[in-house]
Short mmCIF file of C-alpha atoms in Angstrom, two decimals:
data_model
loop_
_atom_site.label_atom_id
_atom_site.label_comp_id
_atom_site.label_asym_id
_atom_site.label_seq_id
_atom_site.Cartn_x
_atom_site.Cartn_y
_atom_site.Cartn_z
CA MET A 1 45.79 -148.28 36.80
CA ARG A 2 46.71 -147.32 33.25
CA VAL A 3 43.06 -147.58 32.24
CA VAL A 4 42.00 -145.35 35.14
CA LEU A 5 44.67 -142.79 34.21
CA LEU A 6 43.61 -142.79 30.54
CA LEU A 7 39.97 -142.42 31.57
CA CYS A 8 40.86 -139.48 33.84
CA ILE A 9 42.79 -137.77 31.03
CA ALA A 10 40.00 -138.43 28.55
CA PHE A 11 37.35 -137.16 30.99
CA GLY A 12 39.47 -134.11 31.80
CA LEU A 13 39.89 -133.26 28.13
CA VAL A 14 36.21 -133.68 27.39
CA TYR A 15 35.20 -131.70 30.49
CA GLY A 16 37.75 -128.98 29.76
CA HIS A 17 36.33 -128.51 26.26
CA SER A 18 32.68 -128.87 27.13
CA LEU A 19 30.80 -125.66 26.54
CA LYS A 20 28.73 -124.25 29.39
CA ILE A 21 26.04 -121.60 29.35
CA PHE A 22 24.89 -119.61 32.37
CA ALA A 23 21.90 -117.29 32.00
CA THR A 24 20.30 -114.73 34.32
CA ASP A 25 17.83 -111.91 33.76
CA THR A 26 17.44 -108.62 35.54
CA ASN A 27 15.13 -105.71 34.75
CA GLY A 28 14.07 -107.28 31.45
CA THR A 29 17.63 -107.86 30.21
CA LEU A 30 18.88 -111.39 29.57
CA ASN A 31 22.54 -111.87 30.51
CA VAL A 32 24.22 -114.93 29.07
CA GLU A 33 27.68 -116.18 29.98
CA SER A 34 29.34 -118.87 27.92
CA PHE A 35 32.59 -120.57 28.90
CA PHE A 36 34.66 -123.78 28.68
CA THR A 37 36.24 -123.41 32.12
CA LYS A 38 36.08 -120.55 34.61
CA SER A 39 39.26 -119.02 33.19
CA SER A 40 38.42 -119.76 29.57
CA PRO A 41 35.41 -117.82 28.29
CA CYS A 42 33.86 -118.51 24.91
CA ILE A 43 35.14 -115.39 23.13
CA GLU A 44 33.25 -114.08 20.07
CA CYS A 45 31.22 -117.25 19.78
CA ASP A 46 28.03 -117.32 17.73
CA MET A 47 24.95 -117.14 19.92
CA THR A 48 21.32 -117.48 18.92
CA ILE A 49 18.48 -116.43 21.19
CA THR A 50 15.00 -117.69 20.29
CA GLN A 51 11.84 -116.49 21.99
CA ASN A 52 8.29 -116.83 20.62
CA LYS A 53 9.72 -118.14 17.31
CA LYS A 54 11.70 -114.92 16.99
CA GLN A 55 15.40 -115.53 16.53
CA ILE A 56 18.21 -113.08 17.18
CA ALA A 57 21.86 -113.79 16.34
CA LEU A 58 24.55 -112.36 18.60
CA LYS A 59 28.26 -112.76 19.30
CA THR A 60 29.73 -113.07 22.78
CA ASP A 61 32.23 -110.41 23.87
CA THR A 62 35.79 -110.93 25.15
CA ASN A 63 34.40 -112.09 28.51
CA GLY A 64 32.16 -114.65 26.83
CA THR A 65 29.04 -112.69 27.73
CA ALA A 66 26.15 -111.26 25.74
CA GLN A 67 23.08 -109.24 26.74
CA ILE A 68 19.73 -108.76 25.10
CA LYS A 69 16.53 -106.96 26.06
CA LEU A 70 13.67 -109.37 26.61
CA ILE A 71 10.19 -108.75 25.27
CA SER A 72 8.32 -111.22 27.48
CA ASN A 73 8.75 -113.84 30.17
CA ASP A 74 8.24 -116.69 27.70
CA GLU A 75 10.81 -119.46 27.47
CA VAL A 76 14.08 -118.50 25.77
CA ILE A 77 16.24 -121.01 23.87
CA ILE A 78 19.91 -120.07 24.02
CA GLU A 79 22.29 -121.72 21.55
CA VAL A 80 26.04 -121.16 21.51
CA ASN A 81 28.27 -122.41 18.72
CA ALA A 82 31.99 -122.15 19.44
CA GLY A 83 33.00 -123.96 16.24
CA ALA A 84 34.87 -127.25 15.83
CA GLY A 85 31.88 -129.18 17.11
CA HIS A 86 31.56 -127.19 20.35
CA TYR A 87 27.84 -126.50 20.61
CA LYS A 88 25.48 -126.12 23.53
CA GLN A 89 21.80 -125.32 23.84
CA ILE A 90 19.83 -124.52 26.98
CA SER A 91 16.36 -123.26 27.68
CA TYR A 92 15.73 -120.49 30.19
CA ILE A 93 12.55 -119.01 31.63
CA PRO A 94 12.98 -115.35 32.54
CA ASN A 95 10.92 -113.67 35.22
CA SER A 96 12.16 -110.12 35.52
CA ILE A 97 9.68 -108.47 33.13
CA GLN A 98 6.74 -109.29 35.38
CA GLU A 99 8.69 -108.02 38.40
CA GLU A 100 9.47 -104.82 36.58
CA ASN A 101 5.80 -104.20 35.79
CA LYS A 102 4.79 -105.00 39.36
CA ASP A 103 7.31 -102.55 40.69
CA PHE A 104 5.81 -99.46 39.08
CA ASP A 105 7.80 -96.84 40.86
CA VAL A 106 5.73 -93.75 41.61
CA GLN A 107 8.82 -91.84 42.72
CA LYS A 108 10.51 -92.46 39.37
CA PHE A 109 7.33 -91.48 37.58
CA VAL A 110 7.05 -88.16 39.43
CA LEU A 111 10.80 -87.48 39.09
CA ALA A 112 10.61 -88.07 35.32
CA LEU A 113 7.69 -85.64 35.02
CA VAL A 114 9.54 -83.04 37.08
CA LEU A 115 12.61 -83.48 34.86
CA ILE A 116 10.51 -83.14 31.68
CA PHE A 117 9.07 -79.85 32.91
CA GLY A 118 12.53 -78.87 34.21
CA ILE A 119 14.09 -79.28 30.78
CA PHE A 120 11.47 -77.04 29.18
CA TYR A 121 11.73 -74.52 32.02
CA LEU A 122 15.47 -74.24 31.35
CA LEU A 123 14.77 -73.98 27.63
CA LYS A 124 12.30 -71.15 28.29
CA ARG A 125 14.85 -69.27 30.39
CA TYR A 126 17.47 -69.79 27.70
CA LYS A 127 15.13 -68.56 24.97
CA LYS A 128 14.20 -65.33 26.79
CA MET B 1 4.90 -99.12 20.06
CA HIS B 2 8.40 -98.78 21.50
CA ILE B 3 11.24 -100.63 19.75
CA SER B 4 13.56 -102.17 22.33
CA GLU B 5 17.34 -102.28 22.27
CA GLY B 6 19.01 -105.13 20.39
CA ILE B 7 16.26 -105.39 17.80
CA ILE B 8 17.37 -103.04 15.03
CA ASN B 9 20.68 -103.06 13.18
CA THR B 10 23.44 -100.46 13.40
CA PRO B 11 22.78 -98.66 10.06
CA THR B 12 19.11 -98.14 11.05
CA ILE B 13 20.19 -96.83 14.47
CA ALA B 14 22.75 -94.47 12.89
CA ILE B 15 20.40 -93.07 10.22
CA SER B 16 17.42 -92.66 12.58
CA THR B 17 19.58 -91.02 15.27
CA ALA B 18 21.00 -88.58 12.69
CA ILE B 19 17.52 -87.67 11.36
CA THR B 20 16.14 -87.22 14.89
CA THR B 21 19.13 -85.10 15.96
CA ILE B 22 18.62 -82.78 12.98
CA ALA B 23 14.88 -82.55 13.74
CA ILE B 24 15.49 -81.80 17.43
CA VAL B 25 18.11 -79.13 16.70
CA TYR B 26 15.76 -77.57 14.12
CA THR B 27 12.75 -77.51 16.47
CA ILE B 28 14.75 -76.11 19.41
CA LYS B 29 16.17 -73.39 17.14
CA HIS B 30 12.75 -72.39 15.80
CA LEU B 31 10.78 -72.95 19.02
CA LYS B 32 9.07 -69.76 20.14
CA SER B 33 9.34 -68.89 23.81
CA GLU B 34 5.54 -68.65 24.16
CA ASP B 35 5.11 -72.21 22.84
CA ILE B 36 7.45 -73.86 25.37
CA THR B 37 4.78 -74.23 28.08
CA LYS B 38 2.47 -76.02 25.63
CA VAL B 39 5.29 -78.31 24.46
CA SER B 40 6.19 -79.07 28.06
CA MET B 41 2.60 -79.90 29.09
CA LEU B 42 2.01 -82.15 26.10
CA SER B 43 5.36 -83.89 26.56
CA GLY B 44 4.14 -84.71 30.08
CA LEU B 45 0.80 -85.94 28.66
CA PHE B 46 2.58 -88.21 26.17
CA PHE B 47 4.79 -89.57 28.97
CA VAL B 48 1.78 -90.33 31.18
CA ALA B 49 -0.39 -91.79 28.36
CA SER B 50 1.97 -94.75 27.90
CA PHE B 51 1.25 -95.85 31.47
CA ILE B 52 -2.50 -96.07 30.96
CA HIS B 53 -2.90 -99.73 30.08
CA ILE B 54 -6.19 -101.04 28.78
CA PRO B 55 -6.73 -104.83 29.06
CA LEU B 56 -7.44 -106.49 25.71
CA GLY B 57 -7.96 -110.24 25.83
CA VAL B 58 -4.79 -111.90 27.05
CA THR B 59 -2.75 -108.77 26.49
CA SER B 60 -3.11 -105.04 27.08
CA ILE B 61 -2.62 -101.93 24.99
CA HIS B 62 -1.63 -98.47 26.06
CA LEU B 63 -2.63 -95.07 24.77
CA ILE B 64 -0.17 -93.04 22.70
CA LEU B 65 -2.06 -89.76 22.05
CA HIS B 66 0.69 -88.53 19.70
CA SER B 67 -1.95 -87.19 17.30
CA ILE B 68 -3.00 -84.63 19.95
CA LEU B 69 0.61 -83.51 20.24
CA GLY B 70 0.83 -83.19 16.45
CA VAL B 71 -2.41 -81.20 16.11
CA VAL B 72 -1.60 -78.81 18.97
CA LEU B 73 2.15 -78.45 18.49
CA GLY B 74 2.79 -79.10 14.79
CA ILE B 75 6.48 -79.82 14.17
CA ASN B 76 7.27 -79.10 17.83
CA ALA B 77 5.59 -82.44 18.63
CA ILE B 78 8.91 -84.07 17.66
CA LEU B 79 10.65 -82.32 20.58
CA ALA B 80 7.86 -83.16 23.05
CA ILE B 81 7.85 -86.82 21.99
CA PHE B 82 11.65 -87.05 22.11
CA VAL B 83 11.87 -85.71 25.68
CA ALA B 84 9.08 -88.02 26.90
CA LEU B 85 10.66 -91.04 25.19
CA LEU B 86 14.03 -90.16 26.71
CA PHE B 87 12.63 -90.34 30.24
CA GLN B 88 10.54 -93.44 29.52
CA ALA B 89 13.75 -95.15 28.37
CA LEU B 90 15.90 -93.85 31.25
CA PHE B 91 13.47 -94.52 34.09
CA PHE B 92 11.28 -97.39 32.93
CA GLY B 93 13.20 -99.17 30.17
CA TYR B 94 10.50 -98.48 27.56
CA GLY B 95 12.30 -98.65 24.23
CA GLY B 96 15.96 -97.81 24.77
CA LEU B 97 18.57 -95.12 24.38
CA SER B 98 19.98 -96.54 21.13
CA THR B 99 16.47 -96.80 19.64
CA ILE B 100 15.29 -93.38 20.79
CA GLY B 101 15.90 -91.99 17.29
CA ILE B 102 13.79 -94.56 15.49
CA ASN B 103 11.09 -94.43 18.19
CA THR B 104 10.91 -90.64 17.85
CA ILE B 105 10.47 -91.01 14.07
CA VAL B 106 7.88 -93.81 14.42
CA MET B 107 5.73 -91.63 16.71
CA GLY B 108 6.75 -88.12 15.63
CA LEU B 109 6.19 -88.37 11.88
CA PRO B 110 2.55 -89.55 12.17
CA ALA B 111 1.97 -86.80 14.76
CA ILE B 112 3.02 -84.17 12.21
CA ILE B 113 0.85 -85.81 9.52
CA ALA B 114 -2.04 -85.66 12.01
CA TYR B 115 -1.58 -81.88 12.09
CA TYR B 116 -1.98 -81.67 8.30
CA ILE B 117 -5.10 -83.87 8.45
CA TYR B 118 -6.60 -81.64 11.15
CA ILE B 119 -6.15 -78.39 9.22
CA LYS B 120 -8.03 -79.88 6.22
CA ASP B 121 -11.79 -79.47 6.07
CA LEU B 122 -12.68 -83.12 6.55
CA LYS B 123 -15.68 -84.82 8.10
CA TYR B 124 -14.85 -86.57 11.40
CA LYS B 125 -11.29 -85.24 11.21
CA GLU B 126 -11.09 -85.41 15.03
CA PHE B 127 -11.50 -89.19 14.79
CA LEU B 128 -9.30 -89.48 11.71
CA VAL B 129 -6.27 -87.81 13.30
CA GLY B 130 -6.16 -90.33 16.13
CA PHE B 131 -6.90 -93.30 13.89
CA VAL B 132 -4.45 -92.37 11.13
CA ALA B 133 -1.63 -91.49 13.55
CA VAL B 134 -1.72 -94.95 15.17
CA LEU B 135 -2.13 -96.60 11.74
CA LEU B 136 0.92 -94.78 10.36
CA SER B 137 2.98 -95.51 13.48
CA SER B 138 2.10 -99.20 13.17
CA ILE B 139 3.06 -99.21 9.48
CA LEU B 140 6.37 -97.48 10.24
CA LEU B 141 7.07 -99.86 13.12
CA ASN B 142 6.30 -102.86 10.92
CA GLY B 143 8.51 -101.47 8.16
CA VAL B 144 11.43 -101.05 10.55
CA LEU B 145 10.99 -104.57 11.96
CA VAL B 146 10.69 -106.22 8.53
CA LEU B 147 13.73 -104.32 7.22
CA ASN B 148 15.72 -105.66 10.16
CA GLY B 149 15.21 -109.31 9.33
CA GLU B 150 12.73 -111.91 8.19
CA GLU B 151 12.56 -113.28 11.74
CA PHE B 152 10.60 -110.17 12.75
CA ILE B 153 7.84 -110.62 10.16
CA THR B 154 5.67 -112.69 12.53
CA SER B 155 6.17 -110.22 15.39
CA ALA B 156 5.39 -107.32 13.03
CA LYS B 157 2.11 -108.94 11.98
CA ILE B 158 1.12 -109.59 15.62
CA ILE B 159 1.96 -106.00 16.59
CA PHE B 160 -0.05 -104.61 13.69
CA VAL B 161 -3.12 -106.73 14.46
CA SER B 162 -2.96 -105.89 18.19
CA ASN B 163 -2.79 -102.18 17.30
CA ILE B 164 -6.01 -102.24 15.24
CA PRO B 165 -8.27 -101.81 18.35
CA LEU B 166 -5.91 -99.03 19.50
CA MET B 167 -6.45 -97.18 16.20
CA PHE B 168 -10.21 -97.04 16.86
CA LEU B 169 -9.73 -96.29 20.56
CA GLU B 170 -7.34 -93.41 19.90
CA GLY B 171 -9.64 -92.13 17.18
CA PHE B 172 -12.54 -92.14 19.61
CA ILE B 173 -10.51 -90.51 22.41
CA THR B 174 -9.15 -87.76 20.13
CA LEU B 175 -12.71 -87.17 18.87
CA LEU B 176 -13.91 -86.69 22.46
CA ILE B 177 -10.96 -84.47 23.41
CA PHE B 178 -11.21 -82.19 20.37
CA ARG B 179 -15.01 -81.94 20.63
CA PHE B 180 -14.60 -80.97 24.30
CA LEU B 181 -11.92 -78.39 23.47
CA SER B 182 -14.16 -77.03 20.71
CA LYS B 183 -17.14 -76.71 23.11
CA ALA B 184 -14.94 -75.12 25.75
CA LYS B 185 -13.81 -72.69 23.00
CA VAL B 186 -10.13 -73.49 23.55
CA LYS B 187 -8.05 -72.22 20.65
CA ILE B 188 -5.76 -74.96 19.33
#
């Protein structure tokens, strides 16, 4: 019984201090969440994002999250170092860039053009 | 040719934003009312050109046509490019709002240099303006990337090499456009 109890405590301690990384990507932006437990985010931890041999160093915010704009859908290696031996690495394959390109929005395109001409129309009226 | 968010460091963002702001305020202040329609039309052209993708091997390149803006608008090309980049960033995520300053410089400065090439009496200047504008933009882009960390050197090299066909393509397209405008007796 004592052994089981000690094992449970040991497992609980290890689990409680194990670093976890959760990554998602939307509209070409990679969102990474790093935490020990649900209520204990990895605050201002060193994060390294590697894609196509290009490495970018970041720090997580007070919620344990960090965002970065992706340049392609190639595999991303996410490393988080919380210090004192707490380190975790995961790989993640994004897919939102392709979706973004597929969803070329004609309405947005036309609206943007209208707004461009609108800005200059207002400028012309102002300059008169 | 667009630099995305999260790539360049804060001092570069601050300096480029300050330079672009000064340039935009200057051009708006000195912009003549009769030139606004031209600026507006060419801002629209620059916005649209980025969506024309040309397949190239496993990748694709898109037209920039900033040299045309430079030749036709002179310094006002900065304003036209800035407005187009603003809406590309807002609506399509090309580049980003924090990098709009550096992107405006990377594309605006070569556009203005294209103007000074065009007013010189050079052979094949119609080709040269397009070629040199993309070449200079690529050099500026590479410079920015390299200054922001050694990890970008490989990306910078790839970007430069992939832009070499675009230099020739833009040169050829500007040659055709300016020859057409010359035949149609359109005053630039």
